[in-house]
Coordinates of N, CA and C in Angstrom, one line a residue:
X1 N -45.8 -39.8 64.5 CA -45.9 -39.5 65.9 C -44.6 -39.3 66.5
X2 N -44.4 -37.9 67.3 CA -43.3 -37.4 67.9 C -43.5 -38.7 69.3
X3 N -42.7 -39.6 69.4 CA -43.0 -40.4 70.4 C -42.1 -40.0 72.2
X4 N -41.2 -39.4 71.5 CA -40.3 -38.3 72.6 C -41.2 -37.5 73.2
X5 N -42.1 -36.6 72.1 CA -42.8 -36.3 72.7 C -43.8 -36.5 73.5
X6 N -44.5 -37.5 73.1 CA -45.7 -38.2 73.9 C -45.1 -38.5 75.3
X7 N -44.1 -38.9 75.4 CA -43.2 -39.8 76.6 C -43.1 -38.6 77.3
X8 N -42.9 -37.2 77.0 CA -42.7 -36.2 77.9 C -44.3 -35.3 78.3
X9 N -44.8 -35.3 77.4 CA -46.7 -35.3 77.9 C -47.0 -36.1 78.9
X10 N -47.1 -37.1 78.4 CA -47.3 -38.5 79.7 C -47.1 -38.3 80.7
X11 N -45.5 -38.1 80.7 CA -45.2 -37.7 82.0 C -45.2 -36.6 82.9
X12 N -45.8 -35.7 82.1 CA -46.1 -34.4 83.1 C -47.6 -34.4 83.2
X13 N -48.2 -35.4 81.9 CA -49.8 -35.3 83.0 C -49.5 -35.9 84.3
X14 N -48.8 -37.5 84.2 CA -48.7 -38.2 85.3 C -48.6 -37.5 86.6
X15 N -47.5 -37.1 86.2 CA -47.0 -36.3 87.4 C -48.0 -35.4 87.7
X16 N -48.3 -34.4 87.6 CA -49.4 -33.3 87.3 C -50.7 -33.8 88.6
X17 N -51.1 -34.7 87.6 CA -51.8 -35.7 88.7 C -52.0 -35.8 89.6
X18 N -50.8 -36.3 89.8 CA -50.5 -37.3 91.1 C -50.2 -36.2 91.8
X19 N -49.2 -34.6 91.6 CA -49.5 -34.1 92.8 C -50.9 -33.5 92.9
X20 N -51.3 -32.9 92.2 CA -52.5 -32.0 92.6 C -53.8 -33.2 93.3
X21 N -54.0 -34.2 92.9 CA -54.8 -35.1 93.5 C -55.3 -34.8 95.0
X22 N -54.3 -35.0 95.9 CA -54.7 -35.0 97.2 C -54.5 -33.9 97.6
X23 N -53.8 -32.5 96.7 CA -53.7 -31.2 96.9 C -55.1 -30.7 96.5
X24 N -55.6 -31.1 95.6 CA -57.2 -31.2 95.4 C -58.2 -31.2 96.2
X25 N -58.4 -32.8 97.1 CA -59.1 -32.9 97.9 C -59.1 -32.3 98.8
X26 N -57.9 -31.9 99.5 CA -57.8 -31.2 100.7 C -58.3 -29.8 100.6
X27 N -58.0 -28.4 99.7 CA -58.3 -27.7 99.5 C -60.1 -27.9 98.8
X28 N -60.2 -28.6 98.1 CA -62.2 -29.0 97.9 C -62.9 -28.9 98.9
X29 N -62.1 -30.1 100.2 CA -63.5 -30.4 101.4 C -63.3 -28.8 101.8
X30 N -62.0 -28.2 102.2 CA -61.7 -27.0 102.7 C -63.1 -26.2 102.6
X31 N -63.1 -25.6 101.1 CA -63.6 -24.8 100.3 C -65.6 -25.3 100.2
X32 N -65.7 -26.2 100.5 CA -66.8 -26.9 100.4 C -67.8 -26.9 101.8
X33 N -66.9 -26.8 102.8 CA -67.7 -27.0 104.3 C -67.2 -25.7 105.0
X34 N -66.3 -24.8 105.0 CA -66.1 -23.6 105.3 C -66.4 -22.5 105.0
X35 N -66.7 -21.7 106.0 CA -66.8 -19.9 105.3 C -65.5 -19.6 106.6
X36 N -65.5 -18.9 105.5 CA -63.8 -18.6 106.1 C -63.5 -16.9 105.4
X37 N -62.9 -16.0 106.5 CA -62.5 -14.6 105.6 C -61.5 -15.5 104.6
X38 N -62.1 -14.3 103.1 CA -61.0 -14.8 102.3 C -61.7 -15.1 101.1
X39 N -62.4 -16.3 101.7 CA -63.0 -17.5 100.9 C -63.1 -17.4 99.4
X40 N -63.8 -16.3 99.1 CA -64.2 -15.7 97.3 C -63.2 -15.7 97.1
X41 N -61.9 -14.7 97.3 CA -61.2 -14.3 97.0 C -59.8 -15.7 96.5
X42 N -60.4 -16.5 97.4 CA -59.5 -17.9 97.1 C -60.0 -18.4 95.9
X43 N -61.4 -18.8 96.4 CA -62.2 -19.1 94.7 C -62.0 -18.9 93.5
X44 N -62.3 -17.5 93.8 CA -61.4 -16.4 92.7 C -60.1 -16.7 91.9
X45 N -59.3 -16.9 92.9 CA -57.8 -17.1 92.3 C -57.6 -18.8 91.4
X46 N -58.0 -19.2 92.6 CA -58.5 -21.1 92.1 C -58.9 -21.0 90.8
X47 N -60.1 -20.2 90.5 CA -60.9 -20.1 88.8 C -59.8 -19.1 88.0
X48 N -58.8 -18.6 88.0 CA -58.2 -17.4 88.0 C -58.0 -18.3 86.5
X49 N -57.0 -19.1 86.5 CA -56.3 -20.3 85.4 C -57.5 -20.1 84.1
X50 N -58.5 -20.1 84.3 CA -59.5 -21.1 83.5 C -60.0 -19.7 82.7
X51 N -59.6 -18.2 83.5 CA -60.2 -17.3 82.3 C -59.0 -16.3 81.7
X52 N -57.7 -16.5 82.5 CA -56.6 -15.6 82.1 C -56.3 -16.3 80.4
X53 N -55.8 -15.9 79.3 CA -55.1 -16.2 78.2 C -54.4 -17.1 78.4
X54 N -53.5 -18.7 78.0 CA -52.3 -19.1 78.6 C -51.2 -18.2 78.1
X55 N -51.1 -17.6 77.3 CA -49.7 -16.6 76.9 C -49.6 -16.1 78.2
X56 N -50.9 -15.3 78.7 CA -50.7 -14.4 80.2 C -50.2 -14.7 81.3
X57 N -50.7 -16.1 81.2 CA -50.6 -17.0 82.5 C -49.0 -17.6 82.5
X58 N -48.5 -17.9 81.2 CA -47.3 -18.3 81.2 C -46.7 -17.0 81.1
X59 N -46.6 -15.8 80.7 CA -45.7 -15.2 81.0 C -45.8 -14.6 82.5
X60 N -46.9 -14.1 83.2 CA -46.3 -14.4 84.9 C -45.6 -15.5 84.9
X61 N -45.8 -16.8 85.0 CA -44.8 -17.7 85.4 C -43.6 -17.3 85.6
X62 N -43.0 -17.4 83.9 CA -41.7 -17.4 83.3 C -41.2 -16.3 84.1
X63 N -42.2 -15.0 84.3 CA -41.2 -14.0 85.3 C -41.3 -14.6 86.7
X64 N -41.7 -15.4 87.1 CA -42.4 -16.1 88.8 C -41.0 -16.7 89.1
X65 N -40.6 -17.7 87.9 CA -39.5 -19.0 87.9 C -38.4 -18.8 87.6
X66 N -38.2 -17.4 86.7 CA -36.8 -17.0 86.5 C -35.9 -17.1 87.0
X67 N -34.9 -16.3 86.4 CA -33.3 -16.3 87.1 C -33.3 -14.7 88.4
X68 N -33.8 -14.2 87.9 CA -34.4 -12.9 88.9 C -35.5 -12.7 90.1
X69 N -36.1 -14.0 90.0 CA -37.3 -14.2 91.1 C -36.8 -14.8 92.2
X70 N -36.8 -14.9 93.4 CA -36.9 -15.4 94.7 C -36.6 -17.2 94.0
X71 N -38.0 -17.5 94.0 CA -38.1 -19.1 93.5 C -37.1 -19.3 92.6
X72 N -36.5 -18.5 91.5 CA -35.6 -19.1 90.8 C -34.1 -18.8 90.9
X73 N -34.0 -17.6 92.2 CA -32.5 -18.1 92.4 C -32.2 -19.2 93.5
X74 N -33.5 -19.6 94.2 CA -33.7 -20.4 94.8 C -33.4 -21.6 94.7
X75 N -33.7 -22.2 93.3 CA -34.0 -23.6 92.7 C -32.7 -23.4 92.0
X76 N -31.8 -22.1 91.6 CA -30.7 -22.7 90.8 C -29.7 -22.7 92.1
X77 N -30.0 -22.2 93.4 CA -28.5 -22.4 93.9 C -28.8 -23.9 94.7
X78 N -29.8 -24.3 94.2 CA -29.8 -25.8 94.7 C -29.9 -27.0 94.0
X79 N -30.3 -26.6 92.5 CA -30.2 -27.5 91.5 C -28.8 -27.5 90.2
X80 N -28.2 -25.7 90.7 CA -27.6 -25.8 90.0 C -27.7 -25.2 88.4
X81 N -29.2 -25.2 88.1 CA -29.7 -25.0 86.9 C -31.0 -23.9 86.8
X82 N -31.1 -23.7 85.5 CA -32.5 -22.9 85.7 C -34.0 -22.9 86.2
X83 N -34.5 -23.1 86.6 CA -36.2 -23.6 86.8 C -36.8 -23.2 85.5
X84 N -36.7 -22.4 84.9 CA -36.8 -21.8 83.0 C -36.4 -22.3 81.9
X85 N -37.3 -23.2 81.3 CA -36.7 -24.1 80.2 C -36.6 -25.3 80.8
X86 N -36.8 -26.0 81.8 CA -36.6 -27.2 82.0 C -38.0 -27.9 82.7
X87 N -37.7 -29.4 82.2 CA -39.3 -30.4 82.9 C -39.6 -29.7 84.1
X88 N -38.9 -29.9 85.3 CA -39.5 -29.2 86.5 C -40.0 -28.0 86.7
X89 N -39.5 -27.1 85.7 CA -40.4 -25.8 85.7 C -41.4 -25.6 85.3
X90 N -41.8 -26.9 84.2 CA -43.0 -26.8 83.1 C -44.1 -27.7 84.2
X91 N -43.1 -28.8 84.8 CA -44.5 -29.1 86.1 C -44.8 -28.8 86.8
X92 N -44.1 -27.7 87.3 CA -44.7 -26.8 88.4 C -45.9 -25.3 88.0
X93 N -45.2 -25.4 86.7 CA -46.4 -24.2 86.0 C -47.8 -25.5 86.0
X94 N -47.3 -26.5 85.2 CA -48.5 -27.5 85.3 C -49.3 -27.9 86.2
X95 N -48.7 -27.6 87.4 CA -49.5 -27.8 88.5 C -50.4 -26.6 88.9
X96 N -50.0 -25.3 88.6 CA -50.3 -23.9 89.2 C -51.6 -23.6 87.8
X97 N -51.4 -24.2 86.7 CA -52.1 -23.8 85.8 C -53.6 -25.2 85.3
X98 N -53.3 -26.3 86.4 CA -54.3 -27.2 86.6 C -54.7 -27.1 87.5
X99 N -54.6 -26.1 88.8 CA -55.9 -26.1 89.9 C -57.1 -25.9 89.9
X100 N -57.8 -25.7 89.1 CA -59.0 -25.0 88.7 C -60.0 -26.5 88.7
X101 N -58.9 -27.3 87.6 CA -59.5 -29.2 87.1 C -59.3 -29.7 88.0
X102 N -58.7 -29.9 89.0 CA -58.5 -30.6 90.4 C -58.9 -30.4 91.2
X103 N -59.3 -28.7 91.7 CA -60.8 -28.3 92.9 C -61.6 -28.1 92.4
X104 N -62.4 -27.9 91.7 CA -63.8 -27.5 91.3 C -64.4 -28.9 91.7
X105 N -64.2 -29.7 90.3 CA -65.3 -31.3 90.5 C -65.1 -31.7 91.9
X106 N -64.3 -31.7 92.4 CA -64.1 -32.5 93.8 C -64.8 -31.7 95.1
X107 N -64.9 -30.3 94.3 CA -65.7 -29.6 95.5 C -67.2 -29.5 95.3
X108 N -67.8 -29.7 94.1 CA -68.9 -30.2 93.8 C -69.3 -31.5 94.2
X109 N -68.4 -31.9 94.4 CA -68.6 -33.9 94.9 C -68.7 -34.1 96.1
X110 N -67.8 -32.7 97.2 CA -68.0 -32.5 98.5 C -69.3 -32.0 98.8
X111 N -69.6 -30.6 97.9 CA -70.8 -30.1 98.5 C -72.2 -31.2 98.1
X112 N -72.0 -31.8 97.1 CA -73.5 -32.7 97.4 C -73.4 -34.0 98.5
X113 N -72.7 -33.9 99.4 CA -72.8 -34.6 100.3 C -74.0 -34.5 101.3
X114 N -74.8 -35.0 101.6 CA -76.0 -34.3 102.6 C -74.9 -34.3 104.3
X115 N -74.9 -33.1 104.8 CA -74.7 -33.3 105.9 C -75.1 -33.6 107.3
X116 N -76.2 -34.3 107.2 CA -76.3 -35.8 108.3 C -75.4 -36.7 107.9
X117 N -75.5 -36.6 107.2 CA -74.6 -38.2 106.7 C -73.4 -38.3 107.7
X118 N -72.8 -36.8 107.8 CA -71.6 -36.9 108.4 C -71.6 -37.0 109.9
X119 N -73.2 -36.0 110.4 CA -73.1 -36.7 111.3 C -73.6 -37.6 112.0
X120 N -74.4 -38.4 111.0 CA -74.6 -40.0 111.5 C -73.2 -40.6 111.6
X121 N -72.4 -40.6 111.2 CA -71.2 -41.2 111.3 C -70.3 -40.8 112.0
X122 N -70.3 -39.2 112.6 CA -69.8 -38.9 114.3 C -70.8 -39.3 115.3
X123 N -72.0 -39.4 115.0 CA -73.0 -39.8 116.1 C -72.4 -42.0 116.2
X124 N -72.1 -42.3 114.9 CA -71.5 -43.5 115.3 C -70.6 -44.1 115.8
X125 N -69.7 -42.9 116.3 CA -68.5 -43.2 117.3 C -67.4 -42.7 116.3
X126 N -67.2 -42.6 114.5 CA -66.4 -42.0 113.9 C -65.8 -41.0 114.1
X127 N -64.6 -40.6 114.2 CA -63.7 -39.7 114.1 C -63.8 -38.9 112.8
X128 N -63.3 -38.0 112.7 CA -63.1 -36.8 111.8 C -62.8 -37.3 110.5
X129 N -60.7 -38.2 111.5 CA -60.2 -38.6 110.0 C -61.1 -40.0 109.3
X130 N -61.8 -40.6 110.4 CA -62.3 -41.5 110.0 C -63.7 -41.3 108.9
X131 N -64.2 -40.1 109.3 CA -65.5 -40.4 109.0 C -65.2 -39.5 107.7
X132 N -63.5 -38.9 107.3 CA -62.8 -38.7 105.8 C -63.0 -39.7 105.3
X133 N -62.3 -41.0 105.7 CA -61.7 -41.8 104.5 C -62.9 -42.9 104.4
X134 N -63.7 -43.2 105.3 CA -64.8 -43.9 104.9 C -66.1 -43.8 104.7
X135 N -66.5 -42.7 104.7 CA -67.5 -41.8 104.4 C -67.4 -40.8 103.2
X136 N -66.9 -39.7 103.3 CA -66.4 -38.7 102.4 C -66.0 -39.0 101.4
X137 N -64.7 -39.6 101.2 CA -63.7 -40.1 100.2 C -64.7 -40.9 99.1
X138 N -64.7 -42.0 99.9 CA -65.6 -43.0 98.8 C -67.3 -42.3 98.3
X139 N -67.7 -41.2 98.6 CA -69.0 -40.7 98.4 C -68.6 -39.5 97.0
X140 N -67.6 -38.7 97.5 CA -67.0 -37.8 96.5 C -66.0 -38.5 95.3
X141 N -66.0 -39.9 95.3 CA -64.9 -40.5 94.3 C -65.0 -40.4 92.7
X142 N -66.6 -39.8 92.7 CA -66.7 -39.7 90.7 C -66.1 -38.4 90.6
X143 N -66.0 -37.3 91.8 CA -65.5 -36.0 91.2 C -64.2 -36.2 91.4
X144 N -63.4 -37.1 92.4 CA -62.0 -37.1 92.7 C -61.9 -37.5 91.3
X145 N -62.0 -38.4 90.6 CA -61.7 -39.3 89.8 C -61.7 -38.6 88.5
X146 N -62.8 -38.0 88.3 CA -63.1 -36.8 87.0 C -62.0 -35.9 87.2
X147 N -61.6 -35.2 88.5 CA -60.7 -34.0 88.5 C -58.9 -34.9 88.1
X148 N -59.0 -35.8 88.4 CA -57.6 -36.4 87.7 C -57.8 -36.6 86.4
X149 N -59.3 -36.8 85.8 CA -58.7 -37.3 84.4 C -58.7 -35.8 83.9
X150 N -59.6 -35.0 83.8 CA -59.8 -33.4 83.5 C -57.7 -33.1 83.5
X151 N -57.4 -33.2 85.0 CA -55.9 -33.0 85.1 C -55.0 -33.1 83.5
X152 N -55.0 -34.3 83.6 CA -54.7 -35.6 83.0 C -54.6 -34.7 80.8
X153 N -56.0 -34.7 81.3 CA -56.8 -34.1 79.6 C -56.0 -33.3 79.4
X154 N -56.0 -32.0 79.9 CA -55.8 -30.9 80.2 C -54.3 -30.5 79.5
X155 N -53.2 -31.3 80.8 CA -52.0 -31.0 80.5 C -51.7 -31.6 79.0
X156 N -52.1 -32.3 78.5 CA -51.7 -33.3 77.6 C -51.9 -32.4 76.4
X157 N -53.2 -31.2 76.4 CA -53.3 -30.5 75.5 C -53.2 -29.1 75.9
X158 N -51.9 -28.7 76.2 CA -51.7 -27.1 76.9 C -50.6 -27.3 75.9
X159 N -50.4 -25.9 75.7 CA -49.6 -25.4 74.5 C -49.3 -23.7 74.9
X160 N -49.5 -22.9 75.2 CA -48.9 -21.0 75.9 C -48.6 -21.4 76.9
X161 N -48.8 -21.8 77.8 CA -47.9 -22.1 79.1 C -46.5 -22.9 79.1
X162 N -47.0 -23.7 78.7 CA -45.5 -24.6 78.1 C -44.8 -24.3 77.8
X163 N -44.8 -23.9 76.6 CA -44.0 -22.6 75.5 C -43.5 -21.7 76.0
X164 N -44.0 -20.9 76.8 CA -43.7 -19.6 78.0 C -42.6 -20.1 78.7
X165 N -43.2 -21.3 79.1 CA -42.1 -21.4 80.7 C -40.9 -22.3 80.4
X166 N -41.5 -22.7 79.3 CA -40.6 -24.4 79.0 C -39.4 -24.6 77.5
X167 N -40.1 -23.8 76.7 CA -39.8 -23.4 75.5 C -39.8 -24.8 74.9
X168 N -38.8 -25.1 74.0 CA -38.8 -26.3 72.6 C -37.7 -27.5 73.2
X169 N -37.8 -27.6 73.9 CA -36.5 -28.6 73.9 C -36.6 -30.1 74.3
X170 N -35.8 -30.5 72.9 CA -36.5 -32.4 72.6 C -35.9 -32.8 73.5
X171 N -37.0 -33.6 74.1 CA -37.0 -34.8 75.0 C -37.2 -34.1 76.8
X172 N -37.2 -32.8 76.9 CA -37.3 -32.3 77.8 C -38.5 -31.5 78.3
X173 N -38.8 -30.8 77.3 CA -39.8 -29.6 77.6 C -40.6 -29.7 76.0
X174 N -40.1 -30.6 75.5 CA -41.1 -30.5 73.9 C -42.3 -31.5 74.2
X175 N -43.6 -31.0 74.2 CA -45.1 -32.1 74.2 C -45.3 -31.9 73.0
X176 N -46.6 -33.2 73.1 CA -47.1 -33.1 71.8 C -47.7 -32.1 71.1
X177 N -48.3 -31.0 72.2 CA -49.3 -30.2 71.5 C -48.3 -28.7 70.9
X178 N -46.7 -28.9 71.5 CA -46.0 -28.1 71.1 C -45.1 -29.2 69.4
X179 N -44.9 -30.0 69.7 CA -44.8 -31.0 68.1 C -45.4 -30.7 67.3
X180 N -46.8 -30.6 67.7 CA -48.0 -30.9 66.6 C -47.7 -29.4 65.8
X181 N -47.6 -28.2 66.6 CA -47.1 -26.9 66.2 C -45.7 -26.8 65.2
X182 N -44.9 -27.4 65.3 CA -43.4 -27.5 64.9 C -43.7 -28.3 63.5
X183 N -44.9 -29.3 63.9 CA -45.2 -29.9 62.4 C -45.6 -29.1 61.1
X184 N -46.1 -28.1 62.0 CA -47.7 -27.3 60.9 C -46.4 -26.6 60.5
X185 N -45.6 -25.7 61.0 CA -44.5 -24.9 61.0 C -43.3 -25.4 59.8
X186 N -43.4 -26.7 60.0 CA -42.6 -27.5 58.7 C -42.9 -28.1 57.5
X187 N -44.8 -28.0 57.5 CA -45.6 -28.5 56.6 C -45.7 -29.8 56.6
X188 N -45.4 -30.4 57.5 CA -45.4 -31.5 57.4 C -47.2 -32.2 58.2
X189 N -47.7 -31.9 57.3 CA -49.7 -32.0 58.0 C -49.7 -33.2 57.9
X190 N -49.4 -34.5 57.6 CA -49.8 -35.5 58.0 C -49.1 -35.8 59.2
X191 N -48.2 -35.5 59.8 CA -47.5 -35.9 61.1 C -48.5 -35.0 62.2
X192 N -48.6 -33.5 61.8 CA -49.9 -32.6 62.8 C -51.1 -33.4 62.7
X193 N -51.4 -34.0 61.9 CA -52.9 -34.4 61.7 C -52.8 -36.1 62.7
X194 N -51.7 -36.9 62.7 CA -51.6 -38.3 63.4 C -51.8 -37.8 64.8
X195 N -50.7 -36.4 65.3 CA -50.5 -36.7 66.7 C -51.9 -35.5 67.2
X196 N -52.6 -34.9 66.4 CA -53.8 -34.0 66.4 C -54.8 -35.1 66.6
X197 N -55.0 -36.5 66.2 CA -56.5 -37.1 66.4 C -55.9 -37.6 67.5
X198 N -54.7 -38.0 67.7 CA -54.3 -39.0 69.1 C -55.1 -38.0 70.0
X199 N -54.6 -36.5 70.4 CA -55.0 -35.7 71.7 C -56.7 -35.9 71.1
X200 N -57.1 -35.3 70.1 CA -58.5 -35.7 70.0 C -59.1 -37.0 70.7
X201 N -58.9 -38.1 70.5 CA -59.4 -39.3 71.0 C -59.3 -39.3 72.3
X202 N -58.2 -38.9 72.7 CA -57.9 -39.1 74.5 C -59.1 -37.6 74.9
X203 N -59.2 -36.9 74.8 CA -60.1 -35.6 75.1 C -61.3 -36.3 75.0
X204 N -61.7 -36.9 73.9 CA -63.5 -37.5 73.5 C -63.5 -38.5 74.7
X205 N -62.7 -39.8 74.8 CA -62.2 -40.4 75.6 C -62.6 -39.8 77.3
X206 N -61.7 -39.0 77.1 CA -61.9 -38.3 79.0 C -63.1 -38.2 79.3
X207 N -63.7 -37.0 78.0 CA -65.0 -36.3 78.6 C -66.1 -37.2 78.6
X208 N -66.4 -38.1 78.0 CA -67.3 -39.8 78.1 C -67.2 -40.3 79.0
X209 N -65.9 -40.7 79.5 CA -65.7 -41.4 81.2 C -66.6 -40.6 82.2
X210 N -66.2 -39.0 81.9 CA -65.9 -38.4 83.5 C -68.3 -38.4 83.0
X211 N -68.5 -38.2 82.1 CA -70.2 -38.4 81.7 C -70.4 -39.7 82.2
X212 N -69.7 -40.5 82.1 CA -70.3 -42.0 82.3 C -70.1 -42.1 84.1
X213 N -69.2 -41.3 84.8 CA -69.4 -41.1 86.4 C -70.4 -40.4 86.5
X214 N -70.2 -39.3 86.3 CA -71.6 -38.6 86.6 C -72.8 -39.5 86.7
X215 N -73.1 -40.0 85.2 CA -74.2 -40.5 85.4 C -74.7 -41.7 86.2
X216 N -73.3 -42.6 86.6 CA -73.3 -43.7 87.8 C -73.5 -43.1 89.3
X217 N -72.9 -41.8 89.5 CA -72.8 -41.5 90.5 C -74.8 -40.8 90.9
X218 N -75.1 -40.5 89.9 CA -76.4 -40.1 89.9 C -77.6 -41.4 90.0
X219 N -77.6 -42.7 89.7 CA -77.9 -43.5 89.7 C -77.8 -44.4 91.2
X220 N -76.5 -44.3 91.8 CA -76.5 -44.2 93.4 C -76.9 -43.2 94.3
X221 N -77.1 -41.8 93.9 CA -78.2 -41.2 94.5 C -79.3 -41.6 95.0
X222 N -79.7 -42.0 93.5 CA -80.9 -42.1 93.7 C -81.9 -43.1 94.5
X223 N -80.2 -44.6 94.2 CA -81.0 -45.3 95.3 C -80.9 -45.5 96.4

């Protein structure tokens, strides 16, 4: 096990996560209770990730983040360094290339809300923000929760985007699913095959949980 690497997966699902989460919700209820000009066309872009190639998707990026782009002479005359080849570049591709896992379930968790509900709880005297966080929030929590681990899954096993925007470099931009590659590369198949069932288990793992909400969340429906 490339354990450098895991440490650098981890932490850009983490991270990954943690931003898109509430960047998630917000854009879900959005998309979920609005018609708005536009609307498809947002959709559209939102699902855009889930049918492009990642080679495709990472090489826009890599031209998006460059040293030639707006954004990347941007970030070097303030960091100093490139946005190309480095963690923060790879998590910001990570985040641009996990929207799709972070609004969809959540906006399916919005739209089966019945809408009395909401406004039995403005007819209760609740407020907007209120009748968000104690109403809303906790009713949509198996898709919030599924769209973080989806997140989560996801980045842990992306491999053309990475590569594209982040290239090989240990301890920085090298994950496992780019290791597991460098293994096959050096014949070394019993190290691709350790850190190959690890992402296996965690993926079997995910998609069981986010099945085991669903089906709780279905079981509160109903009563």
């Amino acid at each position: 096990m490339d354990w450098q690497a895991l440490n650098v997966s981890l932490l850009l699902a983490a991270l990954t996560a943690l931003i898109l989460t509430p960047i998630g919700i917000l854009v879900a209820r959005k998309l979920a209770w609005s018609q708005f000009p536009g609307r498809n066309l947002a959709q559209a872009l939102i699902t855009l990730p889930l049918i492009l190639p990642p080679t495709v998707l990472g090489f826009y990026l890599m031209i998006s983040l460059g040293e030639l782009s707006f954004i990347g002479r941007l970030y070097e005359g303030m960091a100093g360094e490139s946005l190309v080849f480095s963690f923060e570049g790879i998590l910001l591709a990570s985040v641009i290339f996990n929207i799709p896992f972070a609004v969809q379930p959540v906006q399916r968790s919005f739209e089966a809300i019945p809408h009395n509900i909401r406004e039995a709880a403005w007819c209760s005297g609740l407020s907007g923000w209120q009748t968000f966080w104690k109403i809303e929030v906790p009713l949509a929590w198996p898709g919030i929760v599924s769209a973080a681990i989806l997140t989560i899954a996801h980045t842990l096993g992306e491999f053309g985007v990475v590569l594209m925007v982040g290239g090989n470099l240990a301890g920085e931009t090298r994950t496992v699913a780019i290791a597991i590659y460098d293994r096959v590369q050096a014949f070394d198949n019993a190290g691709a095959a350790t850190m190959s069932a690890a992402l296996l288990m965690i993926s079997l793992l995910s998609i069981t949980l986010i099945y085991f909400l669903t089906d709780r969340a279905a079981v509160n429906v109903r009563r």
